[in-house]
XYZ file of C-alpha atoms in Angstrom:
463
model
C 4.761 -18.909 -29.556
C 2.124 -16.240 -30.292
C 2.655 -13.774 -33.081
C 4.572 -10.788 -31.940
C 2.576 -7.559 -32.270
C 4.397 -4.291 -32.878
C 2.881 -1.136 -31.776
C 1.506 0.779 -34.728
C 4.479 2.845 -35.920
C 2.654 5.949 -37.187
C 5.449 8.044 -35.783
C 9.185 7.675 -35.352
C 8.962 6.107 -31.847
C 6.628 3.555 -30.180
C 5.967 2.705 -26.576
C 4.049 0.278 -24.410
C 2.519 1.246 -21.053
C 1.918 -1.606 -18.607
C -0.933 -0.722 -16.225
C -4.197 1.154 -16.919
C -4.592 2.982 -13.637
C -4.371 6.781 -13.407
C -0.560 6.636 -13.625
C -0.566 4.488 -16.744
C -3.293 6.525 -18.525
C -1.498 9.686 -17.684
C 1.800 8.271 -19.028
C 0.141 7.046 -22.165
C -1.536 10.356 -22.923
C 1.657 12.278 -22.187
C 3.640 10.015 -24.488
C 1.141 10.342 -27.275
C 1.208 14.063 -26.965
C 4.983 13.862 -27.684
C 4.260 12.115 -31.063
C 4.903 8.548 -29.698
C 2.615 5.764 -30.721
C 1.387 3.955 -27.643
C -0.366 0.707 -26.711
C -1.547 0.352 -23.186
C -1.838 -3.060 -21.578
C -4.266 -3.494 -18.644
C -4.713 -6.750 -16.659
C -8.397 -6.209 -15.813
C -11.458 -5.826 -18.069
C -11.706 -2.173 -17.095
C -9.218 0.720 -16.565
C -8.628 2.373 -13.241
C -6.549 0.094 -11.005
C -7.384 0.730 -7.408
C -9.785 3.490 -8.654
C -11.627 1.209 -11.043
C -15.370 1.129 -11.548
C -17.727 -1.883 -11.662
C -21.430 -2.587 -12.334
C -23.435 -3.541 -9.226
C -26.953 -4.301 -10.352
C -28.216 -1.118 -12.189
C -25.552 1.111 -10.849
C -21.919 1.942 -11.780
C -19.841 2.311 -8.689
C -16.322 3.363 -8.003
C -14.824 0.668 -5.864
C -11.748 2.587 -4.599
C -11.240 6.312 -4.930
C -14.624 8.163 -4.802
C -13.985 11.821 -5.360
C -11.239 14.128 -6.467
C -10.642 17.805 -5.720
C -10.763 20.386 -8.418
C -7.411 21.316 -6.962
C -6.127 18.114 -8.592
C -5.144 20.149 -11.612
C -3.247 17.380 -13.404
C -6.139 14.898 -12.971
C -8.785 17.346 -14.083
C -6.519 18.240 -17.118
C -6.133 14.671 -18.052
C -9.897 13.781 -17.775
C -11.053 17.011 -19.387
C -8.991 16.637 -22.623
C -6.550 19.353 -21.511
C -9.232 21.921 -20.890
C -10.268 22.161 -17.252
C -13.062 24.580 -18.228
C -14.515 21.718 -20.232
C -14.751 19.313 -17.339
C -18.460 19.232 -17.286
C -18.590 18.102 -20.912
C -16.326 15.181 -20.096
C -18.465 13.799 -17.333
C -16.877 15.526 -14.322
C -19.313 17.305 -11.981
C -19.304 18.983 -8.671
C -20.859 16.696 -6.049
C -23.261 17.763 -3.315
C -22.008 15.007 -1.019
C -20.925 16.025 2.458
C -19.435 14.083 5.374
C -20.485 13.441 9.002
C -18.389 12.355 11.859
C -20.023 9.951 14.338
C -18.650 10.835 17.777
C -17.915 8.523 20.611
C -21.361 9.586 22.060
C -23.028 8.596 18.691
C -23.790 12.216 17.890
C -23.344 13.059 14.192
C -21.510 16.273 13.327
C -21.255 17.588 9.791
C -17.711 18.323 8.456
C -15.909 18.935 5.224
C -12.350 17.626 5.826
C -9.844 20.204 4.718
C -12.248 23.092 4.818
C -11.050 25.779 7.134
C -14.652 27.117 7.687
C -15.954 23.643 8.305
C -13.280 22.768 10.794
C -13.768 25.941 12.752
C -17.439 25.332 12.792
C -17.163 21.574 13.631
C -19.373 20.867 16.690
C -17.313 17.917 17.711
C -14.588 20.210 19.162
C -14.812 22.823 21.929
C -14.051 26.487 21.815
C -10.504 26.117 23.230
C -9.664 23.321 20.815
C -10.843 25.538 17.859
C -8.689 28.323 19.197
C -5.674 26.023 19.278
C -6.575 24.835 15.714
C -6.545 28.396 14.542
C -3.314 29.095 16.370
C -1.291 26.047 15.230
C -2.662 23.977 12.341
C -4.347 26.503 10.110
C -1.383 28.974 9.921
C 0.857 26.072 9.214
C -1.352 24.908 6.353
C -1.515 28.463 5.045
C 2.281 28.980 5.261
C 3.097 25.805 3.405
C 0.253 25.849 0.880
C 2.416 26.729 -2.105
C 4.817 23.919 -1.372
C 2.336 21.145 -0.609
C 1.754 19.092 -3.726
C 1.168 15.506 -4.823
C 4.611 15.740 -6.479
C 6.393 17.359 -3.549
C 9.908 18.673 -3.688
C 10.145 21.759 -1.262
C 8.193 20.636 1.781
C 10.253 21.139 4.961
C 11.787 17.866 6.185
C 10.633 18.808 9.772
C 6.974 18.386 8.689
C 7.781 15.121 7.027
C 9.382 13.654 10.117
C 6.496 14.257 12.394
C 3.378 12.164 12.551
C -0.016 13.688 11.777
C -1.634 12.417 14.991
C 1.388 13.401 17.074
C 1.174 17.054 15.933
C -2.607 17.426 16.368
C -2.610 15.663 19.797
C 0.200 17.823 21.105
C -0.908 21.226 19.751
C -4.706 20.868 19.636
C -5.597 17.791 21.725
C -6.375 14.154 21.572
C -10.036 14.723 20.813
C -9.050 16.754 17.748
C -6.703 14.059 16.558
C -9.592 11.504 16.912
C -11.909 13.631 14.987
C -9.676 15.353 12.364
C -6.855 12.900 11.697
C -8.005 9.337 12.221
C -11.102 9.279 9.977
C -9.288 10.393 6.860
C -6.388 7.842 7.262
C -8.506 4.985 8.863
C -11.012 4.885 6.037
C -9.004 5.645 2.949
C -5.573 4.146 3.698
C -6.456 1.567 6.461
C -3.815 3.433 8.470
C -3.575 5.056 11.915
C -2.751 8.655 12.318
C 0.530 7.940 14.033
C 1.618 5.940 11.120
C 1.216 8.838 8.679
C 3.302 11.966 7.995
C 2.247 15.354 8.928
C 3.458 16.653 5.517
C 1.014 14.205 3.905
C -1.800 15.278 6.197
C -1.263 18.941 5.305
C -1.196 18.062 1.600
C -4.606 16.382 1.873
C -5.790 19.461 3.681
C -4.559 21.728 0.988
C -6.433 19.866 -1.624
C -9.568 19.456 0.531
C -9.753 23.225 0.842
C -9.007 24.038 -2.826
C -11.995 24.471 -4.980
C -14.810 21.962 -5.397
C -15.184 18.219 -4.857
C -15.676 16.435 -8.157
C -17.068 13.004 -9.256
C -17.839 11.396 -12.520
C -21.268 10.415 -13.680
C -20.206 7.216 -15.396
C -17.282 6.132 -13.142
C -13.575 6.599 -13.290
C -13.018 3.633 -15.678
C -15.175 5.268 -18.330
C -13.468 8.685 -17.689
C -10.048 7.055 -18.216
C -11.201 5.229 -21.310
C -12.421 8.516 -22.824
C -9.067 10.207 -22.082
C -7.205 7.455 -23.969
C -9.646 7.580 -26.893
C -9.231 11.297 -27.242
C -5.436 10.929 -27.278
C -5.526 8.176 -29.834
C -4.030 5.474 -27.480
C -4.819 1.844 -28.223
C -5.750 -0.189 -25.043
C -5.731 -3.877 -24.605
C -7.675 -5.114 -21.602
C -7.445 -8.550 -19.889
C -3.728 -8.510 -20.669
C -1.748 -9.370 -17.550
C 2.013 -8.781 -18.386
C 4.377 -11.426 -17.059
C 7.671 -10.480 -18.756
C 9.384 -7.307 -19.892
C 12.839 -7.910 -21.542
C 15.178 -6.377 -24.064
C 14.538 -7.152 -27.744
C 16.442 -6.033 -30.793
C 17.188 -2.515 -29.417
C 13.790 -2.029 -27.794
C 11.582 -4.032 -25.414
C 9.464 -7.169 -25.640
C 6.454 -7.461 -23.431
C 4.691 -10.788 -22.912
C 1.402 -11.516 -21.171
C 0.459 -14.638 -19.192
C -1.495 -15.945 -22.279
C 1.577 -15.788 -24.482
C 0.641 -12.720 -26.416
C 3.664 -10.402 -27.172
C 4.247 -6.856 -28.095
C 7.384 -5.087 -29.281
C 8.069 -1.403 -29.042
C 10.967 1.073 -28.614
C 10.359 1.567 -24.948
C 8.057 0.825 -22.019
C 6.571 2.495 -18.959
C 5.799 0.114 -16.051
C 2.816 1.808 -14.430
C 1.814 -0.879 -11.911
C 1.923 -1.268 -8.129
C 5.338 -1.476 -6.497
C 5.380 -5.272 -6.043
C 4.374 -6.004 -9.569
C 6.856 -3.421 -10.864
C 9.582 -5.193 -8.914
C 8.727 -8.649 -10.390
C 8.813 -7.206 -13.846
C 12.270 -5.685 -13.307
C 13.705 -9.110 -12.323
C 15.095 -9.717 -15.829
C 16.735 -6.349 -15.710
C 18.447 -6.878 -12.294
C 21.912 -6.139 -13.813
C 20.741 -2.538 -14.229
C 18.119 -2.371 -11.433
C 19.536 -3.815 -8.220
C 19.073 -0.603 -6.103
C 15.665 0.205 -7.678
C 14.590 -3.423 -7.016
C 15.568 -3.325 -3.298
C 13.829 0.001 -2.842
C 10.560 -1.241 -4.447
C 10.684 -4.295 -2.205
C 11.005 -2.173 0.901
C 7.974 -0.057 0.293
C 5.348 -0.611 2.969
C 1.991 -1.380 1.590
C -1.361 -1.789 3.383
C -3.800 -4.320 1.964
C -7.411 -3.248 2.167
C -10.871 -3.690 0.496
C -14.254 -2.280 -0.167
C -17.547 -3.935 0.677
C -20.428 -2.777 -1.575
C -24.023 -3.399 -0.347
C -26.797 -2.850 -2.947
C -30.190 -1.958 -1.580
C -33.717 -1.951 -3.099
C -34.503 1.375 -1.529
C -32.711 4.732 -1.259
C -30.554 5.533 1.819
C -30.742 8.905 3.561
C -28.689 11.194 1.461
C -27.903 14.083 3.745
C -24.195 12.987 3.816
C -21.986 11.144 1.515
C -19.228 9.907 3.884
C -20.112 8.594 7.385
C -17.000 8.279 9.433
C -16.764 6.522 12.753
C -14.994 7.683 15.851
C -11.901 5.385 16.202
C -12.875 4.305 19.788
C -16.174 3.026 18.479
C -15.051 1.443 15.273
C -14.222 -2.272 15.386
C -14.470 -3.477 11.769
C -15.760 -0.475 9.819
C -13.926 2.898 9.741
C -16.376 4.629 7.278
C -19.288 4.158 4.940
C -20.331 6.221 1.835
C -23.765 6.612 0.399
C -23.393 6.249 -3.343
C -26.502 8.202 -4.125
C -25.361 11.150 -2.112
C -22.738 11.926 -4.703
C -25.411 12.761 -7.348
C -28.067 14.754 -5.429
C -31.364 14.959 -7.238
C -29.988 12.826 -10.073
C -29.544 9.743 -7.910
C -32.023 6.794 -8.372
C -35.059 7.192 -6.245
C -35.702 3.447 -5.843
C -32.280 2.062 -4.850
C -28.867 2.866 -3.459
C -25.399 1.385 -2.785
C -23.461 1.601 0.526
C -19.681 1.331 0.351
C -17.800 0.396 3.518
C -14.112 0.345 4.426
C -12.305 -1.617 7.179
C -10.501 -0.159 10.153
C -6.743 -0.509 10.313
C -7.034 -3.273 12.866
C -9.631 -5.116 10.746
C -7.514 -4.758 7.694
C -4.668 -6.708 9.473
C -6.996 -9.047 11.338
C -9.227 -10.027 8.502
C -6.858 -9.564 5.498
C -6.839 -12.816 3.493
C -9.875 -14.230 5.224
C -12.881 -15.569 3.062
C -15.373 -13.007 1.771
C -18.225 -14.288 3.892
C -16.246 -13.800 7.041
C -15.238 -10.326 6.094
C -18.805 -9.253 5.230
C -20.189 -10.951 8.397
C -17.721 -8.938 10.590
C -18.567 -5.598 8.845
C -22.389 -5.704 8.287
C -23.420 -4.984 11.869
C -21.389 -1.706 11.805
C -22.698 -0.860 8.337
C -26.229 -1.180 9.676
C -25.358 0.861 12.645
C -24.078 3.722 10.529
C -26.767 3.348 7.842
C -29.768 1.911 9.545
C -31.826 1.992 6.228
C -29.733 -1.015 5.060
C -31.522 -3.411 7.349
C -33.834 -5.747 5.464
C -33.149 -3.977 2.110
C -29.982 -5.710 0.923
C -30.146 -7.191 -2.518
C -26.446 -7.901 -3.208
C -23.050 -7.710 -1.401
C -19.826 -7.673 -3.198
C -16.234 -7.479 -1.833
C -13.447 -5.800 -3.776
C -9.977 -6.656 -2.541
C -6.852 -4.479 -3.144
C -4.299 -7.132 -2.522
C -1.509 -5.149 -4.134
C -1.931 -2.698 -1.251
C -1.809 1.127 -0.862
C 1.526 2.724 -0.063
C 1.722 4.226 3.453
C 3.003 7.705 3.854
C 4.854 7.234 7.106
C 6.903 9.968 8.718
C 9.913 10.306 6.431
C 8.161 9.231 3.350
C 9.023 12.417 1.371
C 12.755 11.692 1.765
C 12.162 8.112 0.821
C 10.197 9.034 -2.317
C 12.853 11.446 -3.297
C 15.371 8.715 -3.175
C 13.049 6.404 -5.204
C 12.630 8.897 -7.904
C 16.393 9.487 -8.082
C 16.807 5.681 -8.512
C 14.047 5.487 -11.171
C 15.705 8.413 -13.048
C 19.062 6.643 -12.920
C 17.544 3.394 -14.108
C 15.910 5.025 -17.127
C 19.149 6.759 -18.018
C 21.572 3.876 -17.538
C 19.650 0.732 -18.406
C 20.186 -0.847 -21.917
C 16.334 -1.392 -21.913
C 14.317 1.842 -22.473
C 12.134 1.577 -19.345
C 10.587 4.166 -16.961
C 8.526 3.629 -13.916
C 5.260 5.323 -12.808
C 2.973 4.856 -9.739
C 1.747 6.704 -6.657
C 4.436 4.963 -4.640
C 6.799 7.525 -6.252
C 4.786 10.444 -5.146
C 2.058 11.248 -2.648
C -0.431 8.352 -2.602
C -3.275 10.016 -4.198
C -4.911 10.072 -7.664
C -3.110 13.325 -8.348
C 0.139 11.715 -7.279
C -0.446 8.812 -9.721
C -1.127 11.224 -12.602
C 2.032 13.239 -11.730
C 4.059 10.104 -11.711
C 2.751 9.017 -15.105
C 3.518 12.336 -16.793
C 6.923 12.349 -15.242
C 7.697 8.822 -16.438
C 6.599 9.746 -19.939
C 9.016 12.643 -19.921
C 11.932 10.420 -18.818
C 11.136 7.787 -21.497
C 10.635 10.275 -24.309
C 13.925 11.890 -23.499
C 15.631 8.474 -23.458
C 14.115 7.505 -26.878
C 15.119 10.831 -28.338
C 18.749 10.234 -27.442
C 18.825 6.584 -28.762
């Protein structure tokens, strides 16, 4: 058996964080701020999870999440070393990127999703539809703004029970639902508007209308690594954890290669399915939690990245298709449009995401088949790609993204109650973190990590 490594005990307590996405990094930094020595274990060579970065030729690209809102106050605080005013010094910058919606008639209409001014000026809707938008959706968003959060607790249940598409279609019209609901969910969650909660849609709208849109110059993986380094957290990469079990009053964590770490407590900050598998040895204390994790609905998706030997037109960052026209591609993004004048002048990368139907139809198929199905629509949305492709890479997210179906807020409240009870009652000092416990956004992941750190720290203080 490999030598057991104990987390450096420079303080009274030690902890291991399993998972190096936004939830895991947030948990590790929050634990360290409480004086607990932390080692973070990440299964991949880079941090970030579904928001990780990768090198594609000469460019660093973010393969999942692309942008964050400056309204993501927890996220900005984490990445800016606790000082949001210093965000620029830590690699965060406002992006000039804007979106366009490609209508059923192939006309392209500029839009900033979430922006009230942009929605009211959107040329894809008629005057009557905009009047209804101003009468129904915008007042609702304004009235609930203070309650809408990635860690929601007070949002009215009536908003959670209704679907986003159902509300827009009924109160504004089907055309508005096609233009204002479907693109957001189709592209970033591989979900249809009728599958997603109105409360979640309003939360995205709140963040979209708050402040500026931010990106990071060197990618999210680098930004997260810098956050860990500032906090004094040691990170081990290429460390896929296979076992978490009780050991001499604390926990023993073992990777697939046989490496082992011992600490006083652990935060499991992975996806829901991996978390459930790691809880199996603790089933005596975690039956209800285990069943809840297994029941979470996840949608498998992927990103196709297409490198070019020429720049693409950069008038827009996101190019979102009308749902009636999209067969395999819901949206493309022009990587260079995030950086404006600082983008390379001789090349670009186009990112593409599947439609909900394609995510189901093509999920698990070979890479070549997925790329072949998507490339014609990529070329339709970004004609400059034709004849200029140097490399194509597929990034799969097999773990899946949690769906925020109508009723998800009540379900997440139950999940957090189960997770709290598990931490309090189990003999093993364990806490759970992940966006499946909150609103499925980067901000939700960060909020869950900070929450889990508080639970574990309190448990260790009592033991």
